[in-house]
XYZ file of C-alpha atoms in Angstrom:
592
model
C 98.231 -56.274 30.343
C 94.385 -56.131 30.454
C 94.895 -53.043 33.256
C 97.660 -50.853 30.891
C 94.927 -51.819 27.898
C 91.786 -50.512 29.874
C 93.985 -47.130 30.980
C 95.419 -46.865 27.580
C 91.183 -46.788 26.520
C 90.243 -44.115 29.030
C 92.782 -41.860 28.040
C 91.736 -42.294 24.395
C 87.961 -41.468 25.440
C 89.082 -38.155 27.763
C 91.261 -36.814 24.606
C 88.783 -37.389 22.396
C 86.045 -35.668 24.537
C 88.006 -32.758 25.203
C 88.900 -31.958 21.884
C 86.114 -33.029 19.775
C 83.175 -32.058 22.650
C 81.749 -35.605 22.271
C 81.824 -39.085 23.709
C 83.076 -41.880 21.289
C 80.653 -45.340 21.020
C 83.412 -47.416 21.105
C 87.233 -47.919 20.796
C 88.394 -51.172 20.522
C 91.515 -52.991 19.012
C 89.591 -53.211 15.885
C 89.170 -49.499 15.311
C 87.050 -46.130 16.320
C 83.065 -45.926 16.090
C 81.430 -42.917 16.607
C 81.371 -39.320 16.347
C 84.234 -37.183 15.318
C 84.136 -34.118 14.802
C 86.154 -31.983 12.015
C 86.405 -27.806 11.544
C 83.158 -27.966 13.293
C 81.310 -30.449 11.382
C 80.396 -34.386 12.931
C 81.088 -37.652 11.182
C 80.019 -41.007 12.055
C 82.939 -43.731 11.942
C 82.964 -47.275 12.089
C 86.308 -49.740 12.872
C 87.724 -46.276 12.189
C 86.004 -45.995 8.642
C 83.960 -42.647 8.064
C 80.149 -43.607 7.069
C 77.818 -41.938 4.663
C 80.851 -41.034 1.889
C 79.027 -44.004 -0.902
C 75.952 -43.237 -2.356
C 73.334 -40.843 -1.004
C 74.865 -41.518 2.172
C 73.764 -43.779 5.068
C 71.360 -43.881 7.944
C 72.724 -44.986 11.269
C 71.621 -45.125 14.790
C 73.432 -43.985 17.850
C 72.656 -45.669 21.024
C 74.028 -43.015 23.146
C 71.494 -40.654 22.111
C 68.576 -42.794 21.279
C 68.628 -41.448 17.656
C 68.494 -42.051 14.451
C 71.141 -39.628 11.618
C 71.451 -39.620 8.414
C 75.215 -39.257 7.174
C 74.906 -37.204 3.750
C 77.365 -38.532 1.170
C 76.738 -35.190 -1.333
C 78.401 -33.553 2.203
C 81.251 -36.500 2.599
C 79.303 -38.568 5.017
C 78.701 -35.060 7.177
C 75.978 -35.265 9.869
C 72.920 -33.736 7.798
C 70.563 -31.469 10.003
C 67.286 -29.221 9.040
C 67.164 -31.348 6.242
C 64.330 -33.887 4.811
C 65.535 -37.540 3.171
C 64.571 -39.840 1.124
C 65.538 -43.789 2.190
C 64.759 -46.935 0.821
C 64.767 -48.365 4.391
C 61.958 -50.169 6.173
C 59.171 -47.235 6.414
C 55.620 -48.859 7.972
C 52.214 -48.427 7.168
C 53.445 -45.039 5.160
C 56.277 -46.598 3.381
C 55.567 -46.068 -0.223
C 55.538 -49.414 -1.829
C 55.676 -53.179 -0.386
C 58.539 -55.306 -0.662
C 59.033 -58.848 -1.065
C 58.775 -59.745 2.456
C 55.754 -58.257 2.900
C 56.972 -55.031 4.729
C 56.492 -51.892 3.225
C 59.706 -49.627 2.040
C 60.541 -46.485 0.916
C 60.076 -43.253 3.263
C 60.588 -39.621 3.462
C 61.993 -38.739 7.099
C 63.209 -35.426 8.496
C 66.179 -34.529 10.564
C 66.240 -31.823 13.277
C 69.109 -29.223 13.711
C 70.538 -31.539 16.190
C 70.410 -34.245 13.466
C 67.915 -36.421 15.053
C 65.314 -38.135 13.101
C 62.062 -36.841 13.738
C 58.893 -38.379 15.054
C 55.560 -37.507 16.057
C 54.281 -33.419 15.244
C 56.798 -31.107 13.198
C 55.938 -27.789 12.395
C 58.116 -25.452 10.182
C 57.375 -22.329 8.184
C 56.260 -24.791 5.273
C 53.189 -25.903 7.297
C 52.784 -29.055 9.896
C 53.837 -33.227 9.448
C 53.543 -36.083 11.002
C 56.350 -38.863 11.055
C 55.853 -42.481 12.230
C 56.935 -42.849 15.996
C 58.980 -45.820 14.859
C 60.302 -45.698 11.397
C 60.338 -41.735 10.800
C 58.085 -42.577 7.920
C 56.328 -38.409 6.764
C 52.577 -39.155 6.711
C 50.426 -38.510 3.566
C 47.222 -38.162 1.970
C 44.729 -39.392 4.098
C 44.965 -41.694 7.602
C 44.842 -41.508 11.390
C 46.607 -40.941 14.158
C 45.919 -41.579 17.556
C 42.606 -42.298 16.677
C 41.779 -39.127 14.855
C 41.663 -38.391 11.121
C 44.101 -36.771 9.288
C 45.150 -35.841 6.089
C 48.334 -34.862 4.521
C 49.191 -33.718 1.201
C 50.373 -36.852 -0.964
C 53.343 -34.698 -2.338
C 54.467 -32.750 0.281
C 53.725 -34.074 3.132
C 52.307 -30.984 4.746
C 49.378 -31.091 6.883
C 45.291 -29.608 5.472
C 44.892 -26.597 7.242
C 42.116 -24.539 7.545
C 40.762 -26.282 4.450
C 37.817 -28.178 3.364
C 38.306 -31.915 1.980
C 35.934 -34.113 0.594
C 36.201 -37.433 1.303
C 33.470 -40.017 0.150
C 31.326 -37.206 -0.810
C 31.277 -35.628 2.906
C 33.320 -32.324 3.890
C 35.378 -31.804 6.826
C 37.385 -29.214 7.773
C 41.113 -30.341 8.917
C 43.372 -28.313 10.761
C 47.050 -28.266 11.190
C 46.727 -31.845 9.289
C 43.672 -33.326 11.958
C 40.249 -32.617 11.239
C 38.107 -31.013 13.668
C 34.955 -30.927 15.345
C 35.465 -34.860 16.283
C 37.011 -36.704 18.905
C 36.527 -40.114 19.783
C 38.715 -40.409 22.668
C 36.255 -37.923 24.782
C 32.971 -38.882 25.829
C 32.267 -35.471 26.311
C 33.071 -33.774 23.345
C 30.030 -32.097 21.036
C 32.200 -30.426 18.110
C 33.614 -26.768 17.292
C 32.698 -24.001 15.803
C 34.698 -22.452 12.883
C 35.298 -19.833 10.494
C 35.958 -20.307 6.949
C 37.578 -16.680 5.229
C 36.807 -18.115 2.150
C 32.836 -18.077 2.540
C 32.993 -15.472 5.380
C 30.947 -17.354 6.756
C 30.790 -19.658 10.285
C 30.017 -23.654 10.700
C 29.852 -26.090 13.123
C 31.679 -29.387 13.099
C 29.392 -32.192 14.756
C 31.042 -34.882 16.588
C 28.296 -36.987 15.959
C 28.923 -36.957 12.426
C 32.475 -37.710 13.143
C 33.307 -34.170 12.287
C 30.931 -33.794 9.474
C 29.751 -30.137 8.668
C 26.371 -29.708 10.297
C 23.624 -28.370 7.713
C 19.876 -27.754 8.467
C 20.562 -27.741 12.229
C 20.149 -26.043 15.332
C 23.016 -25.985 17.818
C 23.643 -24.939 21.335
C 27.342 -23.911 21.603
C 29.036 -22.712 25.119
C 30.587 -20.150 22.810
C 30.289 -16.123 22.987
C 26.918 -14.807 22.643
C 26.732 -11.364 22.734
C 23.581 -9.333 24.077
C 21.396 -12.599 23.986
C 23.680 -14.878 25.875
C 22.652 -17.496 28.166
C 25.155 -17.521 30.974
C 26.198 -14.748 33.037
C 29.337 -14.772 31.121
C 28.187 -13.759 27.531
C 28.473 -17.425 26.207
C 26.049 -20.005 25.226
C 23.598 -19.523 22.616
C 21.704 -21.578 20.236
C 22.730 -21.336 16.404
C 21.079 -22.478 13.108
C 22.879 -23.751 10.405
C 21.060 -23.732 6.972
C 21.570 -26.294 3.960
C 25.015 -25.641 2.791
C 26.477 -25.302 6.570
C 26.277 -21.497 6.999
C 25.754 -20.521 10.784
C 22.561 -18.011 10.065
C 22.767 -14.614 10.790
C 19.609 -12.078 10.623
C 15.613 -13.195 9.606
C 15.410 -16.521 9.254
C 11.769 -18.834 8.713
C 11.015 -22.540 9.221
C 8.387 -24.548 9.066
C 6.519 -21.362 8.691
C 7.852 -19.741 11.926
C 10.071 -16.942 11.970
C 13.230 -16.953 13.813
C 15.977 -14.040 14.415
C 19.557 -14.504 15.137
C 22.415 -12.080 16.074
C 24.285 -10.833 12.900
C 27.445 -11.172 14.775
C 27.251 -13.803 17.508
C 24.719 -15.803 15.045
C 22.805 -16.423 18.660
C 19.067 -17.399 18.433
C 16.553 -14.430 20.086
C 14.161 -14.960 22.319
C 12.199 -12.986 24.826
C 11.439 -9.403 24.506
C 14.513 -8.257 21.967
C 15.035 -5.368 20.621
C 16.544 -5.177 16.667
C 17.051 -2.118 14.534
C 15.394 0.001 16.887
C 12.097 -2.025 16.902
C 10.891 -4.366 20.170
C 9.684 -7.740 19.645
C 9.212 -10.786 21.406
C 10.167 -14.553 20.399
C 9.283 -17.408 22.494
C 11.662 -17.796 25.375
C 12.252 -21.938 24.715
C 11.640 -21.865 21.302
C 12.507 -18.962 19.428
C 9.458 -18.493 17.830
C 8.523 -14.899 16.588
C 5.629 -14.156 18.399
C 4.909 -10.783 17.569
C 6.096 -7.064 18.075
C 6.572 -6.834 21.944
C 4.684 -3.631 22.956
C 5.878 -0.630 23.919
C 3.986 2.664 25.111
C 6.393 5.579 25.610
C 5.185 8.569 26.009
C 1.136 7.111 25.607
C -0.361 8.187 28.776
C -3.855 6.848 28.566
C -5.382 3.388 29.843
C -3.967 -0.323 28.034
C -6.552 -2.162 27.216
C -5.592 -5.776 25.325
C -7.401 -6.724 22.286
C -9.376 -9.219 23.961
C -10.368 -6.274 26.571
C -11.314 -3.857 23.792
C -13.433 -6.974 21.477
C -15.500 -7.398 24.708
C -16.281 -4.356 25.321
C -17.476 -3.539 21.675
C -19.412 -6.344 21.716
C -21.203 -5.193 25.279
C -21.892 -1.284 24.609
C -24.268 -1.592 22.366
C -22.888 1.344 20.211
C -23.527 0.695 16.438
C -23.396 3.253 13.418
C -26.193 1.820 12.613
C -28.437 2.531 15.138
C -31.133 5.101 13.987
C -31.258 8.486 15.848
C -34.897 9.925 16.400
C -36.876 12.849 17.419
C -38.763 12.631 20.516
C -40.269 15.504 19.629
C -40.332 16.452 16.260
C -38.582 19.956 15.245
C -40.028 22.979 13.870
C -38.933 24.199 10.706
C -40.533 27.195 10.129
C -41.419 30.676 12.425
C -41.380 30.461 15.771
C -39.376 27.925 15.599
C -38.744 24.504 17.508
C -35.633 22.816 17.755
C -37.228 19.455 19.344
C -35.738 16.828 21.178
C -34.625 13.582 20.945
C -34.955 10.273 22.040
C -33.271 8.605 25.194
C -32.577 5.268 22.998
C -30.956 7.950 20.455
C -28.771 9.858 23.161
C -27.790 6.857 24.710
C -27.017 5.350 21.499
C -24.724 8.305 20.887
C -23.066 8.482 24.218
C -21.897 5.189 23.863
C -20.202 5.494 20.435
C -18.573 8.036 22.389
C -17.352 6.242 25.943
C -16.716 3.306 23.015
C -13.938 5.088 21.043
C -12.607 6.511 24.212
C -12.339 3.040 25.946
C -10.331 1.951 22.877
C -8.410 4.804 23.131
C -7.321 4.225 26.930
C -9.189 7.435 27.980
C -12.252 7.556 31.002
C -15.335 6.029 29.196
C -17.594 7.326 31.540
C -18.554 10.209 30.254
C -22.239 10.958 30.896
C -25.188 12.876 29.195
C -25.701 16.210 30.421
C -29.157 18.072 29.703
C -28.100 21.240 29.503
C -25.543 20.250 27.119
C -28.093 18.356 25.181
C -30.244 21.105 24.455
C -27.365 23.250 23.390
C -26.212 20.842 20.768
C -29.695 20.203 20.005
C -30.017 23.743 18.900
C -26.927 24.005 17.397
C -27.662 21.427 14.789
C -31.123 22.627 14.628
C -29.687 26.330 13.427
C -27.223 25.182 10.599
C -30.013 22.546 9.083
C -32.404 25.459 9.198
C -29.508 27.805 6.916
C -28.148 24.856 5.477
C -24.831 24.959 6.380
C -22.044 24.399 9.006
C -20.957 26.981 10.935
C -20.055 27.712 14.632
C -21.236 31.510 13.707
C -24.128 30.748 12.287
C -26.422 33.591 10.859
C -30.047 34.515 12.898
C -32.862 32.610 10.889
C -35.633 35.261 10.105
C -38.360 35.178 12.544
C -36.167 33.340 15.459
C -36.343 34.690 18.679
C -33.481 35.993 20.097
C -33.730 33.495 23.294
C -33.369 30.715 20.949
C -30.485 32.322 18.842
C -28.695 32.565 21.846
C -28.925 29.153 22.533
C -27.934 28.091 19.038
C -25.298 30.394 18.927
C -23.834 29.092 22.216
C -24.458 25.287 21.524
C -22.989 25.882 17.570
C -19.780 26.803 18.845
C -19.041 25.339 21.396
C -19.651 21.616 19.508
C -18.430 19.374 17.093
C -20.733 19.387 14.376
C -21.470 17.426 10.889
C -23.211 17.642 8.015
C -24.397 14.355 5.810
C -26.397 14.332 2.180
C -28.615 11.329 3.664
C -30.508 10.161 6.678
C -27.545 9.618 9.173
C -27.122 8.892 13.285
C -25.353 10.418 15.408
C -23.428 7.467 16.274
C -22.386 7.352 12.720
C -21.005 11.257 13.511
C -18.778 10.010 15.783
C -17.199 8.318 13.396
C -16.967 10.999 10.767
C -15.708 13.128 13.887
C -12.843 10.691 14.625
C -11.903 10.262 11.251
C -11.278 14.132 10.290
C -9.182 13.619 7.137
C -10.849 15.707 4.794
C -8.497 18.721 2.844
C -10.460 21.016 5.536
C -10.058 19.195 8.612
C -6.689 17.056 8.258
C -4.520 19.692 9.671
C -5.878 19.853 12.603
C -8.278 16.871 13.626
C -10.074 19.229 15.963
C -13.338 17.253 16.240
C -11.229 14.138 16.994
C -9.207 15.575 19.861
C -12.172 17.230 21.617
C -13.529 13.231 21.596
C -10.470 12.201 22.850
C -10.021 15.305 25.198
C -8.969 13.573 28.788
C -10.568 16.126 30.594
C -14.212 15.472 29.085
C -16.837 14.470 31.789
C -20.466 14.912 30.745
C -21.520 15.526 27.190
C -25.018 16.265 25.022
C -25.962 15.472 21.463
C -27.847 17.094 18.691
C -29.583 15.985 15.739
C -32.173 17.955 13.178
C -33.035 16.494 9.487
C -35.146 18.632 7.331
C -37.318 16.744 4.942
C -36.050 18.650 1.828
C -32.029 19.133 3.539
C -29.354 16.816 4.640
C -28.961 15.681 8.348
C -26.703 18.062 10.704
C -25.633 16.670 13.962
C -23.797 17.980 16.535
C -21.577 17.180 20.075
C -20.947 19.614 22.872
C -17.287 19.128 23.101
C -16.139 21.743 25.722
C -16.465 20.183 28.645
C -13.253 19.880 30.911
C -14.732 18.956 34.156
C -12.730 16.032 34.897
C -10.381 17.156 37.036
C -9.011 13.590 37.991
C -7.571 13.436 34.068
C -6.096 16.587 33.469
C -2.749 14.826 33.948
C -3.296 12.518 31.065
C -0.819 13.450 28.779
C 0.449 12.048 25.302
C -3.390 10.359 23.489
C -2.900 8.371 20.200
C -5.114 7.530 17.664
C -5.251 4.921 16.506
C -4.839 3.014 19.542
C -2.217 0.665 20.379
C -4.649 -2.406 20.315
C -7.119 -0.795 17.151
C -9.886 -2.426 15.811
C -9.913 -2.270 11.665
C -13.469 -1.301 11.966
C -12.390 2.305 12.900
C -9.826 2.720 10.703
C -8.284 2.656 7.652
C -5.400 3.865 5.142
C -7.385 7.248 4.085
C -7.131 8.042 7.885
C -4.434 10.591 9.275
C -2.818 9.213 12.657
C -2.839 11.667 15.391
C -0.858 12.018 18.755
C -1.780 14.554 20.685
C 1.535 15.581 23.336
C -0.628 17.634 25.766
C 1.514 21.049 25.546
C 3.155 22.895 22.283
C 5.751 21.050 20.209
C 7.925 21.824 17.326
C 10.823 20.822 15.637
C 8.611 17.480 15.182
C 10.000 14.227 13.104
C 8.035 11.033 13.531
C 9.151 7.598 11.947
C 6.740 5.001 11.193
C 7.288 1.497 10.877
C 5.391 -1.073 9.599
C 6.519 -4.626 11.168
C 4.289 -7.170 9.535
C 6.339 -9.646 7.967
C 6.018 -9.546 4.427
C 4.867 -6.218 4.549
C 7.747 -3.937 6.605
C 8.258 -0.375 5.417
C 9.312 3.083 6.469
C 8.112 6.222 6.293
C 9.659 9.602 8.002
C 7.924 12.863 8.610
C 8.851 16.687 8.919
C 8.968 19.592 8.338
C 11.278 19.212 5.482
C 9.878 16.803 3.831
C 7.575 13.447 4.442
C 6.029 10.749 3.275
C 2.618 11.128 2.650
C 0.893 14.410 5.074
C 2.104 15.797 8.345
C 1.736 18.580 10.328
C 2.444 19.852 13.923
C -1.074 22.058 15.399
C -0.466 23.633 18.424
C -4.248 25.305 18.825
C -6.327 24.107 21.819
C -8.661 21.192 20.593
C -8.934 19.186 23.534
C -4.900 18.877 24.271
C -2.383 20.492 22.738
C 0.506 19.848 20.621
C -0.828 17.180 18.463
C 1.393 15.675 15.583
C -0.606 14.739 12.635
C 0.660 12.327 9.746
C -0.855 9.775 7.070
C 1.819 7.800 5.340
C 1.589 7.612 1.631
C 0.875 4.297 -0.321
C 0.034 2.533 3.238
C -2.183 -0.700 3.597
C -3.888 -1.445 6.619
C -4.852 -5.215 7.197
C -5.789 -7.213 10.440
C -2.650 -8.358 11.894
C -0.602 -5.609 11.086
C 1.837 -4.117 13.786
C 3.126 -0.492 13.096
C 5.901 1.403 15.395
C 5.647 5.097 16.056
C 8.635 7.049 16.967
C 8.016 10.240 17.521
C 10.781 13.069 18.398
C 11.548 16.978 19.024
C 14.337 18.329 18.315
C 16.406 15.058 19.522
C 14.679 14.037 22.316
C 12.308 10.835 21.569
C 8.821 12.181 22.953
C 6.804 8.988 22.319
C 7.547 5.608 20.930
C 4.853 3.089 21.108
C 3.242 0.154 19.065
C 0.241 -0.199 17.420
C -1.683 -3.674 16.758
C -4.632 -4.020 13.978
C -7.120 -6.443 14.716
């Protein structure tokens, strides 16, 4: 009997699985339990009786499948799937309130499209969960899971993502229901870097902080860095965050440094950098602005640094106040007798001279030559005796023509000055170089012919008449310094320029070395505190400019004085100078 009993059972089981596609938990003398399915739809049964049909239903676990269904009595007891559920059943730590024994009750759980209660991650198009691994329990508000915190909304269920929440006055940003930036199961793990759409704006989550967002700190992130990266790959970069969390972006001080970062990467510069055209240079550990780096296109004369160009002031000698005197006095009257000076006076002079040309970057050894002297000498002698400036200047009555020839010669072939009061010719050279008077600006002749490369040997000449001003005068056409004539692009003021020789009345000058037009120059001031533009053309500029082309020393010299400029110790200005579109010179100078 217990053989025909235990066939009679396997042929019930093989029916059953070939018509209803599933395997029955048991069949016994005491009736069916398991799954039947009807038109397509599965029902749990028990001693034969179908489950779920009272109530809101039932929740039941099959053994066969390890899983736990919910039998929907709104459906007759049908299998639900896709579906979430509320149950009074045992629930956790989530379960919603505590019963008598001390458990807690009361859960929402979730069933797949298989049926199977959930556990662990879900994700739908509603957002992400979390259900207890044991009871099914949905997590909410706020708690953690495998170590790491989370937080749910207290409604729904669904996980904080890409949100801030506040929690004991501290904000952390939780993703997909887990907040970021902290792990405490890796040793190694520093934080992350996100974005937040609704401040357009980046942070970084410290793991030190437990995820906190970082504020008033400097980070080094293995992230993408752009131009300034670290590593060969374009990542790593240090970041600053300021006070409310903001990854900084642009100009940036602290503790009365300045700082840059990238406006995209947010990475820290340092070393020579160039932004918005301009080159500077920020300390390569710290970050520290350190200046303007310097840059000299298209300047070919000499670098000297500002140290160079201080001790070598200091050791010429040259002063504008030195006093110029005759060696032997001049003759006023009929015959006629230009005089001479002293040596301490011409070598006073001549080192003004080599002076402004060593800051300049040019040859400073340019030497006294006699014939030159007495040229100049009678030059200056000739336009004191008519009483005014002139490189023509009309034959005195009573001169002899030997001497007029002389004057003649040395008058126009120098630079020449007139003051109201006793004057020096050292002081000359510094009315030369400045040149910015209405009659003088658009060219800067005298200045170029000081700064001509070419120069080797030069002579002065000085003549005061007791009732007159004081007329001086430079030979200036001297070109016999054949080892410069391929100098080429001279700017004044220099690129390291002592304040002393110049000022904000003062046109800049850059002379090319052959004929230019179609000339637009941009000038930057880069002093923090203190930037500005101006532009210069043809079409219009900002304060005076103008392109000369005539043959004052070198040619092609670019002339411009910005309007409303100040000019301070410590300032840095940027010249950019092009024709047509071709940048012709772009180089830096520093005030001191």
């Amino acid at each position: 009997m217990k053989n025909r009993r235990f066939n009679m059972l396997i042929s019930v089981m093989t029916t059953a699985m070939a018509v209803g596609g599933f395997l029955p938990i048991t069949a016994s003398a005491e009736g069916y339990t398991g799954w039947k399915e009807e038109n397509g739809v599965k029902f749990w049964y028990e001693n034969d009786v179908k489950q779920g049909t009272e109530g809101r239903g039932k929740e039941i676990y099959d053994p066969a499948s390890k899983a736990w269904y919910w039998l929907d009595s709104i459906d007759g007891g049908r299998m639900a799937v896709g579906k979430d559920v509320y149950q009074e059943s045992l629930a956790g730590e989530w379960g919603e309130y505590a019963g008598e024994d001390g458990q807690r009750y009361g859960k929402w759980v979730r069933y797949d499209e298989n049926g199977h209660m959930i556990k662990g991650w879900n994700t739908n198009a509603d957002g992400t969960y979390y259900f207890d691994l044991v009871f099914g329990t949905m997590a909410k508000g706020n708690t953690v899971i495998d170590g790491l915190p989370c937080f749910f909304d207290a409604e729904t269920g669904i996980g904080a993502d890409k949100v801030w929440i506040t929690i004991d006055g501290v904000e952390y940003w939780y993703e997909n229901g887990v907040r970021q930036g902290y792990d405490p199961n890796d040793a190694d793990y520093r934080g992350k870097e996100i974005y937040d759409p609704a401040t357009d704006a980046w942070y970084w989550l410290d793991n030190v902080d437990q995820g906190k967002k970082a504020t008033s700190k400097d980070v080094f992130q293995e992230s993408e860095a752009g131009q300034w990266a670290e590593n060969a790959d374009g990542t790593g970069k240090w970041v600053r965050y300021d006070e409310n969390g903001y990854m900084i972006k642009g100009w940036d001080e602290k503790d009365g440094n300045r700082y840059y970062f990238d406006p995209v990467y947010g990475t820290m510069a340092k070393g020579n950098v160039e932004i918005d055209g301009v080159p500077y240079y920020f300390n390569e550990v710290t970050g520290i602005y350190e200046g303007v780096a310097r840059v000299s296109y298209g300047v070919g004369t000499e670098y000297h640094t500002k140290e160079e160009v201080i001790n070598y002031i200091n050791s010429s000698g040259a002063s504008s106040d030195n006093v110029t005197e005759y060696d032997t006095e001049a003759g006023f009257t009929a015959p006629y007798s230009p005089g001479t000076l002293t040596q301490a006076s011409l070598n006073d002079a001549l080192a003004m001279l080599n002076q402004i040309r060593y800051i300049a970057g040019l040859d400073y050894h340019v030497t006294l030559n006699e014939e030159y002297n007495e040229l100049a000498q009678a030059g200056a002698f000739i336009n004191a005796i008519n009483g005014g400036l002139s490189h023509y200047p009309s034959k005195p009555s009573g001169m002899s023509d030997d001497l007029y020839a002389v004057a003649t010669k040395g008058a126009g072939r120098s630079n020449l000055a007139r003051t109201s009061g006793r004057s020096s010719l050292s002081y000359a050279c510094l009315l030369w170089m400045d040149d910015s008077d209405s009659s003088n600006i658009d060219r800067v002749g005298h200045r170029r012919w000081i700064l001509n490369p070419t120069m080797k040997e030069t002579g002065f000449g000085y003549a005061k008449k007791s009732n007159g001003g004081t007329y001086t005068a430079m030979y200036a056409f001297d070109q016999n310094n054949l080892n410069a004539r391929d100098v080429r692009g001279v700017a004044w003021p220099a690129r390291e320029m002592p304040v002393e020789y110049f000022d904000s009345t003062i046109a800049w000058s850059y002379s090319y070395g052959s004929s230019l037009s179609n000339v637009s120059v941009r000038l930057d001031c880069l002093t923090p505190g203190k930037e500005q533009t101006w532009n210069f053309s043809d079409s219009a500029a900002d304060g005076y400019f103008n392109v000369n082309n005539g043959g004052y020393g070198q040619m092609g010299c670019v002339i411009f004085r910005p309007e409303n400029a100040s000019i301070s110790a410590g300032d840095t200005y940027l010249v950019t100078i092009w024709q047509k579109d071709t940048v012709i010179a772009n180089y830096t100078v520093n005030f001191f």
